[in-house]
């Protein structure tokens, strides 16, 4: 597929050397991955398809686990449905927490020295060496400046996702740094004696879910992190850390891991962000849901920054994508993002062309022939940061009617994302002669509970059903509030 072709150009050449680097001591470890909530099964399917192993879906939504040998470690970074990766140190399905906070925190402190850290740390070292090799190859092809700017924007995007976790970690960091002067000074002395020894900096991030715990995430991270520091003689550093230790607690399930990604992989294709830019991993899940086939014409009538058609053009290049929006700022962002990907591919020696075109149009009067589109996939305005709930009551029936006009009867499909579930359900009931709801995936979008709806186009010929005579009460500006918001 197209994305694999792009990925091959970027990382494929390193696979032989990567295999050589891991051939000396191959071990089998468990890899954990965070994925968009609701698309765990989609991520498991991709792992089976690309790596050839079965993935287990965690009880805690948004995570999967699978086992690999270290000679295949580079392949996990080619997955498109995962946000972050980590290697599992140990996992407990039924961890027995004590009733009192003091006893529980003491158990967590004692746990740090009992964990089998060796294999996980070896995988962390190997992962670092793979990243350095890829970095050297990128630096040697004359594209030094662009990847750096991409990385900075990815870090900025990741900051938004970590807002809930950061406060607890920062407080933990202050506690650890206050209690660590002796450790730091002794480590510095050893560095002077052995200059080649590198002072390792670390932080602990605790993600906790469940209402039966006597402790907070901050307290768990602080006490567990202090024990890790004492055991390894590492230095705590909340920003410039080398190792991030993860403490994931979900009711009685406890997983300790070491992060393999420095920032989330979910905005890999976007450099020009809009107010409601979709994560690339979520876009990939929506695309896999509709199963694009060769020569399919795929339409995104409310493209925003172009995240969905861009992901499709890279991952499923045998189809053709039309991205459109009624807002000129959104169209400009899409064009800029497409140009950026084309330049990046050109710098890597790949064919720069993408099967995608961008148009500015009126959503309710698309300049597209009737029954000419195979798949429609889009992020509809929720009525919060974009549009309004009041406008949605008129917009949703109008756009569903227009989508039905351009979509092929009987074989056409639509994958639509919205948080305005009440309005969407009402609109679908009004368009019953044109659309049939096939499947719904409930997802978390920026903390909002939203639905991804898979619709099938009925065999009814457009113009011969009662729904066709519905006319909107006025011209609807789907994203006209963007300038006001900005």
Coordinates of C-alpha atoms in Angstrom, one line a residue:
X1 CA 0.0 0.0 0.0
X2 CA 1.0 3.6 -0.3
X3 CA 2.0 4.3 3.3
X4 CA 4.1 1.2 3.3
X5 CA 5.8 2.5 0.2
X6 CA 6.5 5.8 1.9
X7 CA 7.6 4.0 5.0
X8 CA 10.0 1.8 3.0
X9 CA 11.6 4.9 1.6
X10 CA 12.1 6.4 5.0
X11 CA 12.9 3.4 7.2
X12 CA 13.1 0.3 5.0
X13 CA 16.9 0.7 4.1
X14 CA 17.8 0.5 7.8
X15 CA 16.1 -2.8 8.4
X16 CA 19.1 -5.0 7.4
X17 CA 21.5 -3.1 9.6
X18 CA 18.9 -3.1 12.4
X19 CA 18.5 -6.9 12.1
X20 CA 22.3 -7.3 12.3
X21 CA 22.4 -5.1 15.4
X22 CA 19.9 -7.4 17.1
X23 CA 21.1 -10.7 15.8
X24 CA 23.7 -11.2 18.6
X25 CA 21.2 -11.5 21.5
X26 CA 17.6 -11.9 20.4
X27 CA 15.1 -11.9 23.2
X28 CA 11.3 -11.9 23.3
X29 CA 9.5 -9.1 25.1
X30 CA 6.0 -7.7 25.5
X31 CA 5.3 -4.4 23.8
X32 CA 2.5 -2.2 24.9
X33 CA 0.9 0.5 22.7
X34 CA -1.6 3.2 23.4
X35 CA -4.2 3.6 20.6
X36 CA -7.2 5.8 20.0
X37 CA -9.9 4.7 22.3
X38 CA -12.5 2.6 20.4
X39 CA -10.0 1.4 17.7
X40 CA -8.2 -1.3 19.8
X41 CA -9.5 -4.0 17.5
X42 CA -8.3 -2.1 14.5
X43 CA -4.8 -1.7 16.0
X44 CA -4.8 -5.5 16.8
X45 CA -5.6 -6.3 13.2
X46 CA -2.8 -4.1 12.0
X47 CA -0.3 -5.8 14.3
X48 CA -1.4 -9.2 13.0
X49 CA -1.2 -8.0 9.4
X50 CA 2.2 -6.2 9.6
X51 CA 4.1 -8.1 12.3
X52 CA 2.4 -11.4 12.3
X53 CA 1.6 -11.8 16.0
X54 CA -1.6 -11.7 18.0
X55 CA -2.3 -8.7 20.1
X56 CA -4.2 -8.7 23.4
X57 CA -6.6 -5.9 24.1
X58 CA -6.2 -4.4 27.6
X59 CA -9.1 -4.1 30.1
X60 CA -8.1 -0.5 30.2
X61 CA -9.4 1.0 27.0
X62 CA -6.9 2.5 24.6
X63 CA -4.1 -0.1 25.0
X64 CA -3.0 -3.3 23.4
X65 CA -0.1 -5.7 24.1
X66 CA 1.8 -8.1 21.9
X67 CA 5.0 -10.1 22.0
X68 CA 7.9 -9.7 19.6
X69 CA 11.5 -10.7 19.3
X70 CA 14.0 -7.9 19.4
X71 CA 15.1 -8.5 15.8
X72 CA 11.6 -7.2 14.8
X73 CA 11.7 -4.1 17.0
X74 CA 12.0 -1.7 14.1
X75 CA 8.7 -3.0 12.7
X76 CA 6.7 -1.7 15.7
X77 CA 7.6 1.9 14.7
X78 CA 6.0 1.3 11.3
X79 CA 2.5 0.8 12.8
X80 CA 0.1 3.6 11.9
X81 CA -2.6 3.0 14.5
X82 CA -0.6 3.5 17.6
X83 CA 0.1 6.7 19.5
X84 CA 2.9 5.7 21.9
X85 CA 5.0 2.5 22.4
X86 CA 6.5 1.0 25.5
X87 CA 8.2 -2.2 26.6
X88 CA 6.6 -4.1 29.5
X89 CA 8.8 -4.7 32.5
X90 CA 6.1 -6.6 34.5
X91 CA 2.4 -6.9 34.5
X92 CA 0.0 -7.9 37.3
X93 CA -3.6 -8.8 36.4
X94 CA -4.8 -8.9 40.0
X95 CA -2.5 -6.8 42.1
X96 CA -3.5 -6.8 45.8
X97 CA -3.6 -3.2 47.0
X98 CA -3.5 -2.8 50.8
X99 CA -6.4 -0.9 52.5
X100 CA -4.3 1.9 53.9
X101 CA -2.5 4.4 51.8
X102 CA 0.8 4.1 53.7
X103 CA 1.0 0.3 53.3
X104 CA 0.1 0.5 49.6
X105 CA 2.8 3.1 48.9
X106 CA 5.3 1.1 50.9
X107 CA 4.5 -1.9 48.7
X108 CA 5.1 0.1 45.6
X109 CA 8.5 1.3 46.9
X110 CA 9.5 -2.3 47.6
X111 CA 8.3 -3.4 44.2
X112 CA 10.9 -1.3 42.4
X113 CA 13.8 -3.5 43.5
X114 CA 12.0 -6.8 42.7
X115 CA 11.1 -6.1 39.1
X116 CA 12.9 -7.9 36.2
X117 CA 14.3 -4.8 34.6
X118 CA 17.1 -6.4 32.5
X119 CA 15.3 -7.3 29.3
X120 CA 13.3 -4.1 29.2
X121 CA 16.4 -2.0 29.6
X122 CA 18.1 -3.9 26.8
X123 CA 15.2 -3.2 24.5
X124 CA 15.4 0.5 25.5
X125 CA 19.1 0.6 24.6
X126 CA 18.4 -1.2 21.3
X127 CA 15.6 1.2 20.5
X128 CA 17.9 4.2 21.1
X129 CA 20.5 2.8 18.7
X130 CA 17.8 2.3 16.0
X131 CA 16.7 5.9 16.4
X132 CA 20.3 7.1 16.1
X133 CA 20.8 5.2 12.9
X134 CA 17.6 6.6 11.4
X135 CA 18.6 10.0 12.5
X136 CA 22.1 9.7 10.8
X137 CA 20.5 8.6 7.6
X138 CA 18.0 11.5 7.6
X139 CA 20.8 13.9 8.3
X140 CA 22.8 12.7 5.4
X141 CA 20.2 13.3 2.7
X142 CA 20.2 17.0 2.9
X143 CA 16.9 17.3 4.8
X144 CA 18.2 18.4 8.2
X145 CA 16.1 21.4 8.9
X146 CA 12.7 20.0 8.1
X147 CA 12.7 16.9 10.3
X148 CA 13.8 19.1 13.2
X149 CA 10.8 21.5 12.7
X150 CA 8.5 18.5 12.4
X151 CA 9.8 17.1 15.7
X152 CA 9.3 20.4 17.4
X153 CA 5.7 20.6 16.2
X154 CA 5.1 17.0 17.2
X155 CA 6.4 17.8 20.7
X156 CA 4.0 20.8 20.9
X157 CA 1.1 18.6 19.8
X158 CA 2.1 16.0 22.4
X159 CA 2.1 18.6 25.2
X160 CA -1.7 18.9 24.7
X161 CA -2.2 15.2 25.2
X162 CA 0.0 15.1 28.4
X163 CA -1.8 17.9 30.3
X164 CA -3.5 15.5 32.7
X165 CA -0.4 13.5 33.4
X166 CA 2.2 16.3 33.7
X167 CA 1.1 18.0 36.9
X168 CA 1.4 14.8 38.9
X169 CA 4.8 14.0 37.4
X170 CA 6.1 17.5 38.0
X171 CA 5.2 17.4 41.6
X172 CA 6.8 14.0 41.9
X173 CA 9.9 15.5 40.2
X174 CA 10.2 18.2 42.8
X175 CA 10.0 15.7 45.6
X176 CA 12.6 13.5 44.0
X177 CA 15.0 16.3 43.1
X178 CA 14.9 17.6 46.7
X179 CA 15.9 14.2 48.1
X180 CA 18.5 13.4 45.4
X181 CA 21.5 15.7 46.0
X182 CA 23.6 13.0 47.5
X183 CA 22.9 10.6 44.7
X184 CA 23.7 13.3 42.1
X185 CA 27.0 14.2 43.7
X186 CA 28.1 10.6 44.0
X187 CA 27.2 10.0 40.4
X188 CA 29.1 13.0 39.3
X189 CA 32.2 11.8 41.2
X190 CA 32.0 8.5 39.4
X191 CA 31.7 10.3 36.1
X192 CA 34.9 12.1 36.8
X193 CA 36.6 8.8 37.5
X194 CA 35.1 7.2 34.4
X195 CA 34.4 9.9 31.8
X196 CA 32.7 7.4 29.4
X197 CA 30.0 6.7 32.0
X198 CA 26.8 8.7 31.2
X199 CA 24.6 10.0 34.0
X200 CA 21.2 8.6 33.3
X201 CA 18.2 10.9 33.9
X202 CA 14.7 9.5 34.3
X203 CA 11.2 10.3 35.3
X204 CA 8.1 8.3 36.3
X205 CA 4.7 8.8 34.8
X206 CA 1.7 7.3 36.6
X207 CA -1.6 6.8 34.7
X208 CA -4.3 5.6 37.2
X209 CA -7.9 4.7 36.6
X210 CA -10.4 3.3 39.1
X211 CA -12.2 4.6 42.2
X212 CA -11.1 2.0 44.7
X213 CA -7.5 3.2 45.2
X214 CA -6.5 4.9 48.5
X215 CA -3.7 6.9 46.8
X216 CA -3.4 9.4 44.0
X217 CA -1.4 9.2 40.8
X218 CA 1.0 11.8 42.1
X219 CA 1.7 9.9 45.3
X220 CA 2.2 6.6 43.4
X221 CA 4.6 8.2 41.0
X222 CA 6.5 10.0 43.7
X223 CA 7.1 7.0 46.0
X224 CA 7.7 4.4 43.2
X225 CA 10.0 6.9 41.5
X226 CA 12.0 7.5 44.6
X227 CA 12.5 3.7 45.0
X228 CA 13.6 3.4 41.3
X229 CA 16.1 6.3 41.9
X230 CA 17.5 4.6 44.9
X231 CA 17.8 1.2 43.2
X232 CA 19.5 2.4 40.0
X233 CA 21.2 5.5 41.3
X234 CA 19.7 7.5 38.5
X235 CA 18.9 11.3 38.6
X236 CA 15.4 12.5 38.4
X237 CA 14.7 15.1 35.6
X238 CA 11.2 15.9 34.5
X239 CA 12.1 17.5 31.1
X240 CA 15.5 16.3 29.8
X241 CA 15.2 12.7 30.8
X242 CA 16.7 9.7 29.1
X243 CA 14.3 7.1 30.4
X244 CA 10.6 7.4 31.1
X245 CA 9.3 4.7 33.4
X246 CA 5.5 4.1 33.1
X247 CA 3.3 3.0 36.0
X248 CA -0.1 2.2 34.6
X249 CA -2.8 1.3 37.1
X250 CA -6.3 0.3 36.1
X251 CA -8.4 -1.0 39.0
X252 CA -6.4 -4.2 39.9
X253 CA -4.4 -4.3 36.7
X254 CA -0.8 -2.9 37.1
X255 CA 1.7 -2.6 34.3
X256 CA 5.2 -1.2 34.6
X257 CA 7.0 -0.3 31.4
X258 CA 9.7 1.8 29.8
X259 CA 8.6 4.2 27.0
X260 CA 10.0 3.7 23.5
X261 CA 8.6 6.8 21.9
X262 CA 9.6 10.3 23.0
X263 CA 6.5 11.9 21.5
X264 CA 3.3 10.6 20.2
X265 CA 3.2 9.4 16.6
X266 CA -0.4 10.7 16.0
X267 CA 0.4 13.9 14.1
X268 CA 3.0 12.5 11.8
X269 CA 1.6 14.1 8.6
X270 CA 0.5 17.5 9.8
X271 CA 2.6 20.7 10.0
X272 CA -0.2 23.3 9.6
X273 CA -2.7 22.7 12.4
X274 CA -6.3 24.0 12.6
X275 CA -8.5 24.3 15.7
X276 CA -9.9 20.8 15.3
X277 CA -7.1 18.8 13.6
X278 CA -7.7 15.1 13.9
X279 CA -5.0 12.7 15.1
X280 CA -3.5 10.7 12.3
X281 CA -4.0 7.5 14.2
X282 CA -7.7 8.2 14.4
X283 CA -7.8 9.0 10.7
X284 CA -6.1 5.7 10.0
X285 CA -8.7 3.8 12.1
X286 CA -11.5 5.5 10.2
X287 CA -9.9 4.6 6.9
X288 CA -9.5 1.0 7.8
X289 CA -13.1 0.9 8.8
X290 CA -14.2 1.6 5.3
X291 CA -11.7 -0.8 3.6
X292 CA -10.5 1.3 0.6
X293 CA -10.0 -0.6 -2.6
X294 CA -7.9 0.1 -5.7
X295 CA -9.4 2.8 -7.9
X296 CA -11.9 4.0 -5.2
X297 CA -12.8 7.6 -5.3
X298 CA -12.8 8.8 -1.7
X299 CA -14.2 12.2 -0.7
X300 CA -13.7 14.3 2.4
X301 CA -16.2 17.2 2.0
X302 CA -15.2 18.9 5.3
X303 CA -11.4 18.3 5.2
X304 CA -10.2 20.9 7.7
X305 CA -6.4 20.5 7.6
X306 CA -6.6 17.5 5.3
X307 CA -5.6 14.9 7.9
X308 CA -8.0 12.2 6.7
X309 CA -7.2 12.4 2.9
X310 CA -3.5 12.8 3.6
X311 CA -3.4 9.7 5.7
X312 CA -5.3 7.8 3.1
X313 CA -3.1 9.0 0.2
X314 CA 0.0 7.8 2.0
X315 CA -1.4 4.5 3.4
X316 CA -3.8 3.5 0.7
X317 CA -2.3 5.1 -2.5
X318 CA -4.3 3.0 -4.9
X319 CA -7.4 5.1 -4.3
X320 CA -7.9 8.7 -5.3
X321 CA -8.8 11.4 -2.7
X322 CA -10.7 14.6 -3.1
X323 CA -10.4 17.0 -0.1
X324 CA -12.7 20.0 0.1
X325 CA -13.9 22.7 2.5
X326 CA -16.0 25.9 2.4
X327 CA -13.4 27.8 4.5
X328 CA -10.5 29.3 2.6
X329 CA -8.2 29.0 5.6
X330 CA -8.9 25.3 5.9
X331 CA -8.2 24.8 2.2
X332 CA -4.9 26.7 2.5
X333 CA -3.9 24.5 5.4
X334 CA -4.7 21.3 3.4
X335 CA -2.7 22.5 0.4
X336 CA 0.3 23.4 2.7
X337 CA 0.2 20.0 4.4
X338 CA 0.1 18.2 1.0
X339 CA 3.0 20.3 -0.2
X340 CA 5.0 19.4 2.9
X341 CA 4.5 15.7 2.5
X342 CA 5.4 15.9 -1.2
X343 CA 8.6 17.7 -0.4
X344 CA 9.5 15.3 2.3
X345 CA 9.0 12.3 -0.1
X346 CA 11.1 14.1 -2.7
X347 CA 13.9 14.7 -0.2
X348 CA 13.9 10.9 0.6
X349 CA 14.0 10.0 -3.1
X350 CA 10.4 8.7 -3.3
X351 CA 8.0 9.8 -5.9
X352 CA 6.7 13.1 -4.6
X353 CA 3.2 12.8 -6.2
X354 CA 0.1 12.0 -4.0
X355 CA -3.3 10.9 -5.3
X356 CA -5.1 13.8 -3.8
X357 CA -6.7 17.0 -5.0
X358 CA -8.1 20.0 -3.0
X359 CA -11.1 22.1 -3.8
X360 CA -13.0 25.0 -2.1
X361 CA -16.8 24.4 -2.3
X362 CA -20.2 24.7 -0.7
X363 CA -20.8 21.5 1.2
X364 CA -24.5 21.4 0.4
X365 CA -23.9 21.9 -3.4
X366 CA -20.9 19.8 -4.3
X367 CA -19.4 20.3 -7.8
X368 CA -19.4 16.5 -8.2
X369 CA -21.4 14.3 -10.5
X370 CA -24.2 12.2 -9.1
X371 CA -23.2 8.6 -8.1
X372 CA -19.5 9.1 -8.8
X373 CA -18.0 8.7 -5.3
X374 CA -17.2 5.3 -3.7
X375 CA -16.5 6.4 -0.1
X376 CA -17.2 9.5 1.9
X377 CA -15.1 10.0 5.1
X378 CA -15.1 13.1 7.2
X379 CA -15.0 14.8 10.6
X380 CA -18.4 16.6 10.9
X381 CA -18.6 19.8 13.1
X382 CA -19.4 19.0 16.7
X383 CA -21.0 22.4 17.3
X384 CA -18.4 23.3 19.9
X385 CA -15.2 24.7 18.5
X386 CA -16.6 24.6 15.0
X387 CA -20.1 25.5 13.9
X388 CA -23.0 25.4 16.4
X389 CA -25.5 22.8 17.7
X390 CA -28.3 25.0 16.3
X391 CA -26.8 25.0 12.8
X392 CA -26.2 21.3 12.9
X393 CA -30.0 20.6 12.9
X394 CA -30.1 22.1 9.4
X395 CA -26.6 21.1 8.3
X396 CA -26.6 17.4 9.0
X397 CA -29.8 16.5 6.9
X398 CA -28.6 18.8 4.1
X399 CA -25.1 17.3 3.9
X400 CA -26.3 13.7 4.3
X401 CA -28.7 14.3 1.4
X402 CA -25.9 15.8 -0.8
X403 CA -23.5 13.0 0.2
X404 CA -26.2 10.5 -0.9
X405 CA -26.4 12.2 -4.2
X406 CA -22.7 11.9 -5.1
X407 CA -22.3 8.4 -3.5
X408 CA -22.8 5.3 -5.6
X409 CA -26.1 3.5 -4.8
X410 CA -25.9 0.1 -3.2
X411 CA -22.0 -0.1 -3.0
X412 CA -21.2 3.4 -1.6
X413 CA -20.1 3.9 2.0
X414 CA -19.7 6.8 4.4
X415 CA -17.6 7.0 7.6
X416 CA -18.7 10.0 9.6
X417 CA -17.3 11.3 13.0
X418 CA -19.4 13.5 15.3
X419 CA -20.0 14.2 18.9
X420 CA -23.5 15.6 18.3
X421 CA -25.1 12.2 18.5
X422 CA -28.7 13.4 19.0
X423 CA -28.7 15.6 16.0
X424 CA -27.0 13.0 13.8
X425 CA -29.4 10.2 14.8
X426 CA -32.4 12.4 13.9
X427 CA -30.8 13.3 10.6
X428 CA -30.2 9.6 9.8
X429 CA -33.8 8.7 10.6
X430 CA -34.9 11.4 8.1
X431 CA -32.6 10.0 5.4
X432 CA -33.6 6.4 6.0
X433 CA -34.3 5.8 2.3
X434 CA -30.8 6.8 1.3
X435 CA -28.6 5.6 4.2
X436 CA -28.5 2.6 6.4
X437 CA -26.4 2.7 9.7
X438 CA -24.2 -0.4 9.6
X439 CA -21.8 0.0 12.6
X440 CA -20.7 2.5 15.3
X441 CA -17.4 2.9 17.0
X442 CA -17.4 5.0 20.2
X443 CA -14.2 7.0 20.5
X444 CA -12.6 9.7 22.7
X445 CA -11.8 12.9 20.8
X446 CA -10.0 15.4 23.0
X447 CA -12.0 14.3 26.0
X448 CA -15.3 14.3 24.1
X449 CA -17.3 11.0 23.7
X450 CA -18.0 10.8 20.0
X451 CA -19.2 8.3 17.5
X452 CA -17.7 7.0 14.2
X453 CA -20.6 5.9 12.1
X454 CA -20.3 3.5 9.2
X455 CA -23.1 4.1 6.8
X456 CA -24.1 2.1 3.7
X457 CA -25.7 3.7 0.7
X458 CA -29.0 2.1 -0.1
X459 CA -29.8 0.9 -3.6
X460 CA -32.4 3.7 -4.1
X461 CA -31.8 6.0 -7.1
X462 CA -31.3 9.6 -6.0
X463 CA -34.3 11.7 -7.0
X464 CA -36.9 8.9 -6.4
X465 CA -37.2 8.9 -2.6
X466 CA -39.1 11.2 -0.3
X467 CA -35.8 12.3 1.3
X468 CA -34.7 13.9 -2.0
X469 CA -37.2 16.7 -1.8
X470 CA -35.8 18.0 1.5
X471 CA -34.4 21.5 1.2
X472 CA -32.3 23.2 3.8
X473 CA -33.8 26.4 5.3
X474 CA -30.9 28.5 4.3
X475 CA -27.2 28.4 3.3
X476 CA -25.3 26.7 6.1
X477 CA -21.8 27.9 6.9
X478 CA -20.3 24.7 8.3
X479 CA -17.0 26.2 9.5
X480 CA -17.5 29.9 9.3
X481 CA -17.0 30.4 13.0
X482 CA -13.3 29.5 12.6
X483 CA -12.1 33.1 12.2
X484 CA -14.2 34.2 15.3
X485 CA -12.7 31.4 17.3
X486 CA -9.2 32.3 16.3

